[in-house]
């Protein structure tokens, strides 16, 4: 039973309601009885009183005993004791119970045939009983149950299960069991059973009794592979503090040595929320064996440090830290199972930040960043320190790092001169690298706008801006510092109108359809920038003399409902959004047009964007570009999400790039065939290469307190079949058999 519900000590004193007058000097016990339902209170010096109800209730004033028969019910706040017969000794503060006994403290309960219970210490003895722990759904039954303290039990000759204890699908039978509430259970001489059939012998078994954080060893992972040999990973969990914990990993690999790992999690009011991982290995691998398997020996000391951390700083600032530092280019390819795998890392990152590792195992430029953000009503400011861990050592010395990148933006704000508004974008960044030019760049871009509205027919907004860029460059070859500058004016003219209509299919539903044609002209003169340094795209601003035109269309619904006894309430939702745009180059060629154009052509491709979210069961996003000259589409980006009220879901992503030979589809689906049976599949296929990158299929069956997971995964040359038995309350035990010789058995709590 939960400690919060059990640790309530009551001291019962001699206070009783005498049901008959006792004459002085009379030696025999005075008794009284009534056969109707009666209620009496035991008043404690502290805490709440105990109340007893029964069909027949007798009180012996001389011995200070209550005896109750028939539907006995003894209660105190959230504590309840029921039985067919009870004898309450006020002197010993002891209750003897018999017949359908049930003692309930909060959500936890205990049943038995015969019970002796001490109300003050909350200890007792049960003959032929069952204890239920609501925190994790454990039922523990035994021939004898002894409650030795507020949080300690001993059970002899019994069973443990999360199934119906009367007829469990699985159970652990034991000779002796010691349980510490809010702690661990320790069973001796046990056997694991399916139904009544013993499957294997357990000399001892250790399991958590609650869902709270407890320090101790976690389930190990055992396996074998051609790359690592036999391996055994043992994790140890340390519940250091209520808001912080550590998990330490020791992975002994036959061919590689001992890999040590640590996982740190924090959820602290001042320190923020995050998860950190570090794995280190002094590699003992045979270089020739690695080379034969396609992994040339890289480093003897190998590591991977990664983290996701978010902190709320003073003055409404927020900090985001992303780390991804790897010792060599093959580390993530060689170690793809257990706690060090990228899949396990991403699962942990999703739990705390929703920011996964974007780069897969093949990307050799690993990105880390420290980002600080401050928002206010009319603007935003940020600092970004970005570092690329270049695993291609030939590029490591020349890779440009941004340490730091400062930005500030002011949204359109009134200048105080009629309808004139201003915006401001400013940045300062320091570029550094071990070899090559380094420097500091500041960029300031103020702009003025004067919106004009002929409501509701036309909105026109001319704007004019001037970009000023200053450089301080440290030239590595000339060993000197130069100062350079750039001034780039920019003029824009935008215009739009709005056509709308409202449809009312019913009294509670209104649909608004809006069409918004828009037009924009952009002019940037040709500025010579060839002598300026080139750190990123902002250092080359191309000439523009372009018209961008098109339309956007929106469908918005308004649903009205009236809760009982309240005023009508309206809910607005955007069902659909469609945008179609094209650019026309008044002066060609343009180095970087707003929409991609064909060489030597003035009209750009037609860009269409569609978003559909009619209900929570459907979400569609589709971007496509169409070339009017070639008569074909050059880009497709499609994402489709489908969900059902019963748990079915499907997701399809399709990507196509005409000029990059990208033509692939990724789809995954989960079908809830029955409440107890679900199927899932994932498929990643390249139409261009006629190759399946990844595919996996699985089935999950759940029956009450247990389940089975069977799955198949194929990726590159690796094929894997896994089978896992899920035991509610204990975790899962699984096996993996892979084509490359990998065999692993894992058990997860």
XYZ file of C-alpha atoms in Angstrom:
749
model
C 0.000 0.000 0.000
C 1.232 3.503 -0.727
C 3.198 5.149 2.080
C 1.204 8.338 1.706
C -1.913 6.360 2.513
C -0.472 4.092 5.222
C 1.696 6.223 7.523
C -1.141 7.637 9.651
C -0.722 6.689 13.279
C -3.750 6.768 15.553
C -3.568 6.371 19.342
C -6.826 4.962 20.640
C -7.778 5.899 24.249
C -10.351 4.554 26.646
C -13.429 6.471 25.571
C -16.613 4.511 24.990
C -20.324 5.090 24.991
C -21.721 2.915 27.775
C -24.945 1.431 26.555
C -26.153 0.467 30.060
C -25.650 1.842 33.583
C -23.004 -0.027 35.653
C -23.681 -0.065 39.415
C -20.713 0.544 41.772
C -18.936 -2.616 42.920
C -20.534 -4.865 40.334
C -17.893 -7.385 39.131
C -19.483 -9.093 36.150
C -19.286 -7.516 32.717
C -22.144 -5.313 31.732
C -23.225 -5.985 28.141
C -25.757 -4.508 25.843
C -26.882 -5.601 22.406
C -29.295 -4.569 19.769
C -30.105 -6.520 16.644
C -30.666 -3.501 14.469
C -27.831 -1.715 12.642
C -25.779 0.298 15.141
C -22.917 2.814 14.875
C -20.249 3.646 17.493
C -17.139 5.891 17.409
C -13.625 5.346 18.779
C -12.273 8.827 19.512
C -8.511 9.301 19.160
C -6.445 11.958 20.874
C -5.110 12.992 17.480
C -6.365 12.375 13.958
C -9.828 11.284 12.847
C -12.037 8.876 14.808
C -12.749 5.296 13.809
C -16.415 4.461 13.295
C -17.874 0.949 13.523
C -21.160 -0.192 11.999
C -22.736 -3.650 12.207
C -26.066 -5.424 12.290
C -25.311 -6.573 15.847
C -22.984 -4.612 18.095
C -22.007 -5.450 21.696
C -19.728 -3.569 24.070
C -18.044 -4.947 27.173
C -17.276 -1.889 29.310
C -15.188 -3.801 31.848
C -12.832 -5.362 29.286
C -13.276 -2.518 26.860
C -14.159 -4.788 23.957
C -16.470 -4.362 21.000
C -17.887 -7.399 19.265
C -19.677 -6.919 15.944
C -21.477 -9.348 13.655
C -23.103 -8.991 10.263
C -21.913 -6.524 7.629
C -19.212 -5.079 9.862
C -17.797 -1.809 8.526
C -15.015 0.056 10.381
C -13.934 3.364 8.785
C -11.697 6.384 9.357
C -11.299 8.964 6.555
C -9.968 7.005 3.522
C -9.446 3.781 5.533
C -12.034 1.040 5.443
C -12.272 -2.404 7.076
C -15.076 -4.842 6.193
C -15.782 -8.308 7.557
C -18.554 -10.652 8.654
C -17.320 -10.673 12.256
C -15.023 -8.392 14.245
C -13.675 -8.117 17.769
C -12.163 -4.735 18.720
C -9.851 -4.566 21.743
C -9.494 -0.923 22.760
C -6.750 -1.711 25.281
C -4.509 -3.439 22.728
C -5.820 -1.369 19.840
C -6.247 -4.641 17.980
C -8.980 -5.904 15.674
C -9.662 -9.577 15.039
C -11.581 -10.127 11.797
C -13.135 -13.134 10.112
C -15.229 -13.842 7.073
C -14.723 -11.954 3.739
C -12.217 -9.551 5.266
C -11.221 -6.554 3.166
C -8.944 -3.767 4.434
C -8.611 -0.780 2.115
C -6.349 2.248 2.530
C -6.938 4.614 -0.384
C -6.621 2.629 -3.635
C -4.617 -0.233 -2.092
C -6.337 -3.150 -0.399
C -5.819 -6.439 1.394
C -8.200 -9.394 1.673
C -8.129 -12.592 3.728
C -10.059 -15.269 5.575
C -8.816 -14.413 9.038
C -7.003 -11.220 9.982
C -5.459 -9.767 13.110
C -4.917 -6.031 12.601
C -3.345 -3.360 14.823
C -5.008 -0.003 14.251
C -2.222 2.084 15.810
C 0.811 0.560 14.043
C -1.069 -0.583 10.910
C 0.540 -4.001 11.111
C -1.028 -7.405 11.197
C -1.295 -10.993 10.102
C -3.488 -12.453 7.347
C -4.414 -16.066 6.765
C -4.983 -16.891 3.090
C -4.897 -13.374 1.725
C -4.180 -11.104 -1.257
C -2.535 -7.665 -1.332
C -3.131 -5.221 -4.197
C -0.672 -2.380 -4.950
C -2.455 0.201 -7.083
C 0.719 2.026 -8.164
C 1.621 -0.708 -10.656
C -1.279 -3.171 -10.476
C 0.527 -5.990 -8.624
C -1.527 -8.703 -6.917
C 0.413 -10.702 -4.297
C -1.352 -13.702 -2.807
C -0.025 -16.036 -0.132
C -0.853 -18.652 2.462
C 0.287 -16.219 5.143
C 0.818 -12.461 4.840
C 2.513 -10.547 7.616
C 2.559 -6.762 7.571
C 5.632 -5.974 9.648
C 5.519 -2.202 9.458
C 3.905 0.703 7.676
C 5.848 -0.170 4.514
C 7.006 -3.795 4.937
C 5.347 -7.103 4.052
C 6.384 -10.737 4.235
C 4.494 -13.341 2.207
C 4.999 -17.104 2.357
C 4.029 -19.682 -0.274
C 2.355 -17.345 -2.715
C 2.201 -15.834 -6.203
C 2.730 -12.446 -7.834
C 0.927 -11.247 -10.971
C -0.742 -8.278 -12.643
C -3.511 -10.522 -13.990
C -6.700 -11.612 -12.292
C -5.281 -13.356 -9.201
C -8.064 -15.958 -9.267
C -6.911 -17.282 -12.657
C -3.745 -15.488 -13.833
C -2.403 -15.875 -17.370
C 1.112 -15.519 -15.931
C 2.507 -15.431 -12.439
C 5.638 -15.847 -10.379
C 5.237 -18.472 -7.664
C 7.598 -18.210 -4.705
C 8.368 -19.744 -1.347
C 9.113 -16.435 0.401
C 8.680 -12.817 -0.586
C 9.777 -9.641 1.201
C 8.244 -6.392 -0.033
C 9.105 -2.814 0.835
C 6.309 -0.472 -0.241
C 7.647 2.333 -2.466
C 10.698 0.121 -2.910
C 11.529 -3.364 -4.155
C 10.197 -6.886 -3.868
C 12.592 -9.788 -3.271
C 11.313 -13.303 -4.027
C 13.152 -16.551 -3.230
C 12.805 -20.016 -4.752
C 10.354 -18.991 -7.425
C 9.161 -20.172 -10.791
C 7.716 -18.304 -13.735
C 4.400 -19.756 -14.868
C 2.076 -19.495 -17.847
C -1.272 -20.371 -16.398
C -0.461 -23.263 -14.084
C 2.478 -24.497 -16.163
C 5.958 -23.737 -14.729
C 8.287 -22.450 -17.476
C 11.601 -21.884 -15.681
C 13.020 -21.754 -12.186
C 13.981 -18.482 -10.505
C 16.321 -18.884 -7.534
C 15.573 -15.252 -6.780
C 13.732 -12.365 -8.437
C 13.941 -8.616 -7.827
C 11.219 -6.261 -9.063
C 9.961 -2.718 -8.346
C 6.800 -2.502 -6.264
C 5.857 1.026 -7.377
C 6.326 3.382 -10.298
C 8.443 5.841 -8.354
C 12.117 6.304 -9.133
C 14.312 3.737 -7.349
C 18.074 3.334 -7.539
C 19.362 -0.077 -8.588
C 20.387 -2.340 -11.426
C 18.180 -2.376 -14.520
C 17.604 -5.271 -16.889
C 20.766 -6.150 -18.854
C 21.175 -6.633 -22.605
C 22.976 -9.755 -23.825
C 23.949 -10.387 -27.435
C 26.471 -11.430 -30.035
C 27.590 -9.999 -33.374
C 30.419 -10.486 -35.845
C 31.529 -6.891 -35.302
C 31.618 -6.902 -31.476
C 31.615 -10.579 -30.504
C 29.733 -11.549 -27.370
C 28.566 -8.515 -25.395
C 26.736 -7.785 -22.164
C 25.462 -4.317 -21.234
C 24.436 -3.754 -17.614
C 22.775 -0.441 -16.631
C 22.635 0.999 -13.117
C 20.036 3.643 -12.292
C 20.779 6.209 -9.584
C 17.833 8.313 -8.385
C 20.196 11.022 -7.187
C 17.587 13.678 -6.440
C 13.896 14.184 -7.022
C 14.686 16.442 -10.006
C 17.836 14.706 -11.295
C 18.970 11.142 -11.988
C 21.846 9.217 -13.566
C 22.005 5.951 -15.463
C 25.443 4.352 -15.846
C 26.144 1.715 -18.487
C 28.908 -0.906 -18.673
C 29.007 -2.762 -21.993
C 31.607 -5.558 -22.076
C 32.304 -6.547 -25.713
C 34.463 -9.542 -26.594
C 36.213 -7.879 -29.564
C 36.071 -4.215 -28.558
C 36.677 -4.011 -24.811
C 34.605 -2.199 -22.192
C 32.415 0.711 -23.301
C 31.314 2.946 -20.449
C 28.295 5.214 -20.691
C 26.392 7.734 -18.630
C 22.942 9.283 -19.029
C 22.019 12.368 -17.011
C 18.470 13.726 -16.803
C 17.361 16.907 -15.097
C 14.020 18.620 -14.557
C 14.838 21.563 -12.310
C 13.132 24.918 -11.846
C 16.395 26.850 -12.262
C 18.600 24.435 -14.225
C 15.924 23.603 -16.782
C 15.043 20.326 -18.455
C 17.436 18.162 -20.418
C 19.074 14.828 -21.077
C 22.826 14.229 -21.624
C 24.608 11.124 -22.925
C 28.297 10.231 -22.968
C 29.815 6.956 -24.166
C 33.530 6.188 -24.141
C 35.488 3.190 -25.448
C 39.186 2.404 -25.499
C 38.825 0.286 -28.620
C 40.571 -3.103 -28.589
C 39.362 -4.084 -32.060
C 41.583 -5.808 -34.606
C 42.224 -3.192 -37.361
C 42.359 -5.889 -40.058
C 39.019 -7.349 -38.951
C 37.406 -3.902 -39.004
C 38.807 -3.124 -42.437
C 37.464 -6.413 -43.792
C 34.006 -5.439 -42.623
C 34.153 -2.007 -44.242
C 35.117 0.053 -41.174
C 38.735 1.216 -41.350
C 40.224 1.720 -37.880
C 39.766 5.375 -36.888
C 40.713 6.075 -33.284
C 41.678 4.085 -30.217
C 39.860 6.464 -27.869
C 36.315 6.692 -29.166
C 33.397 8.669 -27.749
C 30.042 10.254 -28.441
C 28.703 13.199 -26.431
C 25.170 14.384 -27.183
C 22.567 16.412 -25.322
C 19.321 18.350 -25.538
C 18.768 20.958 -22.825
C 16.308 23.842 -22.381
C 16.554 26.496 -19.662
C 14.325 29.445 -18.789
C 16.668 32.349 -18.043
C 15.961 35.617 -16.229
C 14.364 38.549 -18.073
C 12.099 36.197 -20.105
C 15.004 34.692 -22.016
C 15.161 31.053 -23.060
C 18.227 28.938 -23.838
C 18.388 25.857 -26.071
C 21.505 23.663 -26.075
C 22.055 20.929 -28.674
C 25.270 18.871 -28.584
C 26.508 16.258 -31.055
C 30.259 15.569 -30.714
C 31.677 12.305 -32.098
C 35.242 11.014 -32.101
C 35.275 9.663 -35.684
C 33.192 9.144 -38.791
C 32.483 5.430 -38.229
C 31.404 5.485 -34.584
C 27.670 5.836 -35.286
C 27.816 3.219 -38.034
C 29.534 0.610 -35.884
C 27.443 1.008 -32.729
C 23.732 0.849 -33.573
C 22.284 -1.149 -30.685
C 21.789 -0.654 -26.982
C 22.028 2.614 -25.093
C 24.625 4.057 -27.499
C 22.427 3.786 -30.594
C 20.999 6.843 -32.318
C 17.475 5.404 -32.092
C 17.698 5.113 -28.289
C 19.134 8.628 -28.121
C 16.322 10.104 -30.213
C 13.679 8.398 -28.080
C 15.100 10.107 -25.009
C 15.401 13.459 -26.807
C 11.762 13.319 -27.914
C 10.652 12.873 -24.313
C 12.279 16.102 -23.111
C 12.531 18.455 -26.101
C 11.061 17.120 -29.378
C 14.460 18.014 -30.918
C 15.974 14.866 -32.373
C 19.375 14.427 -34.011
C 18.658 15.622 -37.538
C 21.739 14.102 -39.171
C 21.879 10.362 -39.715
C 24.892 8.084 -39.216
C 26.368 8.924 -42.631
C 26.639 12.719 -42.145
C 30.215 13.688 -41.305
C 29.473 17.287 -40.243
C 27.900 17.013 -36.765
C 26.172 20.225 -35.680
C 26.094 21.602 -32.121
C 24.531 24.881 -31.050
C 23.766 27.133 -28.109
C 20.764 29.349 -28.834
C 19.444 32.084 -26.539
C 16.155 33.808 -27.410
C 14.350 36.841 -26.013
C 10.951 37.946 -27.305
C 8.963 41.055 -26.596
C 5.837 42.642 -28.004
C 7.431 44.276 -31.055
C 10.570 42.265 -31.697
C 12.948 39.422 -30.971
C 16.660 39.120 -30.198
C 18.832 36.016 -30.193
C 22.366 34.721 -29.814
C 23.447 31.600 -31.667
C 26.771 29.836 -31.113
C 27.087 27.143 -33.763
C 29.868 24.598 -34.094
C 30.331 21.937 -36.770
C 32.283 18.867 -35.659
C 33.794 17.951 -39.021
C 34.567 14.219 -39.059
C 36.194 14.475 -42.485
C 39.567 15.535 -41.105
C 40.601 17.015 -44.467
C 37.907 19.663 -44.025
C 38.179 20.087 -40.273
C 40.738 22.898 -40.340
C 38.904 24.961 -42.954
C 35.293 24.567 -41.726
C 33.893 27.975 -40.758
C 32.406 28.222 -37.248
C 29.901 30.883 -36.113
C 30.953 31.943 -32.601
C 28.669 33.782 -31.947
C 25.837 34.923 -34.225
C 23.773 37.803 -32.791
C 20.436 38.785 -34.322
C 17.728 41.341 -33.605
C 14.495 42.112 -35.422
C 11.806 44.726 -34.931
C 8.372 43.960 -36.325
C 6.478 46.723 -38.181
C 6.144 49.580 -35.684
C 4.735 53.051 -35.969
C 7.263 55.812 -36.612
C 4.926 58.447 -35.252
C 4.618 60.163 -38.625
C 1.133 59.437 -39.867
C 0.854 55.909 -41.264
C 4.592 55.388 -41.693
C 6.026 52.200 -40.205
C 9.557 50.910 -39.819
C 11.210 47.493 -39.526
C 14.742 46.590 -38.562
C 16.858 43.468 -39.016
C 20.359 43.505 -37.586
C 23.034 40.876 -37.037
C 26.630 40.550 -35.944
C 28.597 37.347 -36.385
C 32.162 36.256 -35.758
C 33.507 33.653 -38.186
C 36.412 31.503 -37.072
C 38.373 28.530 -38.351
C 41.873 27.153 -37.669
C 43.030 27.750 -41.255
C 41.760 30.358 -43.693
C 40.304 33.825 -43.442
C 38.360 34.743 -40.319
C 36.500 37.878 -39.441
C 33.603 39.843 -38.037
C 30.555 40.915 -40.017
C 27.812 43.300 -38.955
C 24.684 43.747 -41.037
C 21.922 46.309 -40.466
C 18.837 46.535 -42.643
C 16.278 49.240 -41.727
C 13.215 49.776 -43.917
C 10.327 52.220 -44.059
C 6.818 51.358 -45.229
C 3.736 53.451 -45.917
C 0.642 51.197 -46.163
C -2.390 52.615 -47.961
C -5.830 51.009 -47.638
C -8.846 51.637 -49.825
C -11.017 49.445 -47.658
C -12.276 46.944 -48.561
C -11.076 46.972 -52.157
C -7.301 47.379 -52.207
C -4.270 47.490 -49.889
C -1.007 48.947 -51.222
C 2.291 49.132 -49.349
C 5.456 50.703 -50.787
C 8.651 50.202 -48.758
C 12.272 51.248 -49.048
C 15.253 49.792 -47.211
C 19.028 50.193 -47.145
C 21.294 47.334 -46.115
C 24.634 48.266 -44.568
C 27.275 45.567 -44.123
C 30.691 46.042 -42.515
C 33.551 43.525 -42.491
C 36.695 43.158 -40.441
C 38.631 40.329 -42.078
C 41.819 38.725 -40.811
C 43.605 37.541 -43.949
C 45.509 34.327 -43.293
C 47.746 34.513 -46.388
C 48.620 38.221 -46.208
C 48.722 38.184 -42.391
C 46.900 41.500 -42.092
C 43.467 42.913 -41.269
C 41.228 44.625 -43.779
C 38.035 46.621 -43.349
C 35.388 46.482 -46.073
C 31.808 47.632 -46.459
C 28.761 47.177 -48.648
C 25.606 49.252 -49.187
C 22.630 47.627 -50.888
C 19.309 49.508 -51.371
C 16.070 47.607 -51.774
C 12.642 48.817 -52.964
C 9.376 46.905 -52.745
C 5.803 47.551 -53.764
C 3.080 45.156 -52.677
C -0.634 45.216 -53.355
C -3.490 42.880 -52.478
C -7.240 42.710 -52.346
C -9.713 40.431 -50.645
C -12.814 38.652 -51.890
C -14.910 36.724 -49.433
C -18.231 35.033 -48.975
C -19.885 33.321 -46.009
C -21.967 30.139 -46.366
C -24.299 28.908 -43.582
C -25.126 25.212 -44.027
C -26.847 25.143 -40.609
C -27.663 27.323 -37.642
C -24.507 26.208 -35.830
C -22.024 26.171 -38.756
C -20.698 28.985 -40.926
C -17.996 28.637 -43.613
C -16.033 31.647 -44.815
C -14.282 31.436 -48.200
C -11.608 34.068 -48.852
C -9.624 34.670 -52.057
C -6.716 37.083 -51.712
C -4.946 38.035 -54.985
C -1.568 39.649 -54.316
C 1.225 41.338 -56.261
C 4.759 42.316 -55.283
C 7.564 44.119 -57.100
C 11.147 43.874 -55.819
C 14.070 45.938 -57.057
C 17.699 45.521 -55.926
C 20.391 47.119 -58.098
C 23.480 45.286 -59.278
C 26.176 45.855 -56.611
C 29.747 44.637 -57.136
C 30.547 42.227 -54.283
C 33.306 40.091 -55.796
C 36.025 41.548 -53.538
C 34.068 40.908 -50.344
C 34.694 37.807 -48.201
C 32.367 34.861 -48.665
C 31.316 33.256 -45.387
C 27.644 32.437 -46.159
C 24.758 33.352 -48.523
C 24.236 36.803 -46.988
C 27.601 37.898 -48.407
C 26.232 37.733 -51.956
C 22.928 39.575 -52.505
C 21.935 39.218 -56.128
C 20.303 41.763 -58.365
C 16.508 41.749 -58.440
C 14.038 43.300 -60.863
C 11.173 40.909 -60.342
C 7.403 40.774 -60.165
C 5.825 38.126 -57.911
C 2.105 37.536 -58.344
C -0.532 34.983 -57.456
C -3.333 34.373 -54.998
C -4.107 32.697 -51.691
C -7.393 31.066 -50.762
C -8.694 30.165 -47.293
C -11.610 28.175 -45.912
C -12.419 28.964 -42.277
C -15.263 27.468 -40.263
C -17.158 28.808 -37.284
C -18.977 26.275 -35.129
C -21.326 27.510 -32.436
C -22.431 25.458 -29.460
C -24.275 26.399 -26.293
C -23.224 24.588 -23.092
C -26.060 24.023 -20.604
C -26.723 27.175 -18.634
C -24.112 29.221 -20.552
C -23.959 31.702 -23.396
C -23.233 30.478 -26.955
C -19.569 29.805 -27.673
C -17.861 29.884 -31.080
C -14.883 27.805 -32.269
C -12.941 28.921 -35.364
C -10.820 26.562 -37.454
C -8.969 26.940 -40.732
C -9.934 23.973 -42.875
C -7.885 24.676 -45.990
C -5.278 27.027 -47.394
C -4.156 27.204 -51.026
C -1.448 29.389 -52.502
C -0.436 29.712 -56.179
C 2.385 32.064 -57.179
C 4.747 32.776 -60.070
C 7.572 35.248 -60.673
C 8.403 37.259 -63.797
C 11.908 38.624 -64.344
C 11.779 42.120 -65.816
C 15.522 42.004 -66.348
C 17.240 38.677 -66.835
C 19.385 36.890 -65.915
C 18.733 37.109 -62.161
C 21.215 35.174 -59.990
C 18.754 34.232 -57.228
C 15.104 34.718 -58.228
C 12.406 34.283 -55.544
C 11.046 31.239 -57.414
C 13.283 28.956 -59.481
C 13.415 29.751 -63.211
C 14.791 27.945 -66.234
C 18.066 29.332 -67.663
C 17.339 32.169 -70.075
C 13.627 32.266 -69.237
C 11.759 35.161 -67.653
C 8.759 33.299 -66.241
C 9.509 31.197 -63.199
C 8.019 27.866 -62.311
C 4.528 27.981 -60.826
C 4.595 27.243 -57.102
C 1.525 25.754 -55.455
C 1.139 25.097 -51.723
C -1.856 23.302 -50.235
C -2.681 22.629 -46.566
C -5.800 20.719 -45.518
C -6.927 20.162 -41.924
C -10.699 19.649 -42.064
C -10.794 17.635 -38.823
C -8.311 16.166 -36.403
C -8.370 12.896 -38.362
C -6.769 14.348 -41.524
C -3.835 16.623 -42.253
C -2.399 17.151 -45.733
C 0.507 19.345 -46.818
C 1.549 19.464 -50.479
C 4.066 21.699 -52.296
C 4.638 21.395 -56.033
C 6.374 23.457 -58.725
C 5.391 23.286 -62.394
C 7.527 24.461 -65.320
C 5.408 26.206 -67.994
C 8.235 25.811 -70.514
C 8.961 22.113 -69.996
C 5.367 21.190 -69.245
C 6.278 19.106 -66.181
C 6.572 19.288 -62.417
C 10.069 19.712 -60.984
C 9.408 19.465 -57.240
C 6.952 17.466 -55.162
C 6.727 17.540 -51.360
C 3.774 15.640 -49.926
C 2.967 14.805 -46.312
C -0.276 13.096 -45.352
C -1.434 12.153 -41.843
C -4.552 10.055 -41.223
C -5.973 9.133 -37.819
C -9.089 7.427 -36.551
C -11.016 7.598 -33.303
C -10.048 3.997 -32.464
C -6.279 4.499 -32.803
C -5.544 3.762 -36.487
C -2.973 6.085 -38.026
C -1.037 6.409 -41.260
C 1.672 8.790 -42.459
C 3.007 9.142 -46.007
C 5.859 11.405 -47.140
C 6.814 11.763 -50.805
C 9.779 13.808 -52.086
C 10.752 14.478 -55.699
C 13.487 16.711 -57.119
C 13.997 16.760 -60.873
C 17.494 18.267 -60.746
C 18.774 16.246 -57.756
C 17.656 12.718 -58.681
C 15.508 12.494 -55.563
C 12.358 10.400 -55.932
C 11.389 8.549 -52.754
C 8.406 7.675 -50.614
C 8.284 6.886 -46.901
C 5.123 5.458 -45.421
C 4.169 4.005 -42.078
C 0.847 2.689 -40.886
C -0.625 1.406 -37.637
C -3.918 -0.486 -37.781
C -5.896 -1.320 -34.651
C -7.533 -4.518 -35.939
C -9.114 -5.236 -32.576
C -8.681 -3.710 -29.124
C -6.180 -6.493 -28.422
C -4.487 -6.716 -31.844
C -2.610 -4.093 -33.882
C -0.458 -4.217 -37.025
C 2.187 -1.743 -38.166
C 4.519 -1.306 -41.113
C 7.144 1.151 -42.395
C 8.474 1.361 -45.955
C 11.140 3.656 -47.410
C 11.617 3.227 -51.176
C 13.568 5.133 -53.838
C 11.920 5.155 -57.272
C 15.029 6.697 -58.773
C 17.434 4.032 -57.515
C 14.866 1.207 -57.538
C 16.008 0.403 -54.037
C 14.328 -0.122 -50.687
C 16.249 1.804 -48.045
C 14.322 0.447 -45.083
C 11.296 -1.668 -44.343
C 9.824 -3.028 -41.157
C 6.648 -4.877 -40.227
C 5.186 -5.949 -36.931
C 2.232 -7.242 -34.979
C 1.349 -6.503 -31.359
C -1.094 -8.656 -29.441
C -2.332 -7.605 -25.990
C -4.386 -9.877 -23.776
C -5.141 -8.393 -20.376
C -1.909 -8.493 -18.397
C 0.469 -9.715 -21.131
C 1.247 -9.196 -24.785
C 3.455 -10.285 -27.692
C 5.391 -8.170 -30.184
C 6.708 -9.753 -33.384
C 8.592 -7.582 -35.890
C 10.825 -7.745 -38.945
C 13.268 -5.025 -40.002
C 15.484 -4.767 -43.079
C 17.933 -1.914 -43.619
C 20.882 -1.977 -46.042
C 22.460 -5.432 -45.598
C 21.037 -5.984 -42.142
C 17.951 -8.105 -41.559
C 16.401 -8.541 -38.166
C 13.549 -10.502 -36.655
C 12.540 -9.794 -33.057
C 10.070 -11.354 -30.665
C 9.213 -9.770 -27.310
C 6.979 -10.920 -24.493
C 5.364 -7.991 -22.668
C 4.372 -8.544 -19.050
C 2.353 -5.668 -17.630
C 4.082 -4.354 -14.534
C 7.392 -6.137 -15.184
C 8.367 -4.962 -18.676
C 9.306 -6.946 -21.744
C 11.668 -9.778 -22.555
C 12.750 -10.078 -26.167
C 15.062 -11.801 -28.567
C 16.676 -10.617 -31.814
C 18.053 -12.775 -34.595
C 19.878 -10.925 -37.420
C 21.347 -12.116 -40.700
C 24.858 -10.936 -39.817
C 24.989 -13.290 -36.853
C 23.641 -10.911 -34.228
C 21.674 -12.580 -31.497
C 20.562 -10.517 -28.500
C 18.247 -10.994 -25.578
C 16.954 -7.868 -23.903
C 14.661 -7.169 -21.020
C 13.272 -3.712 -20.414
C 11.451 -2.569 -17.284
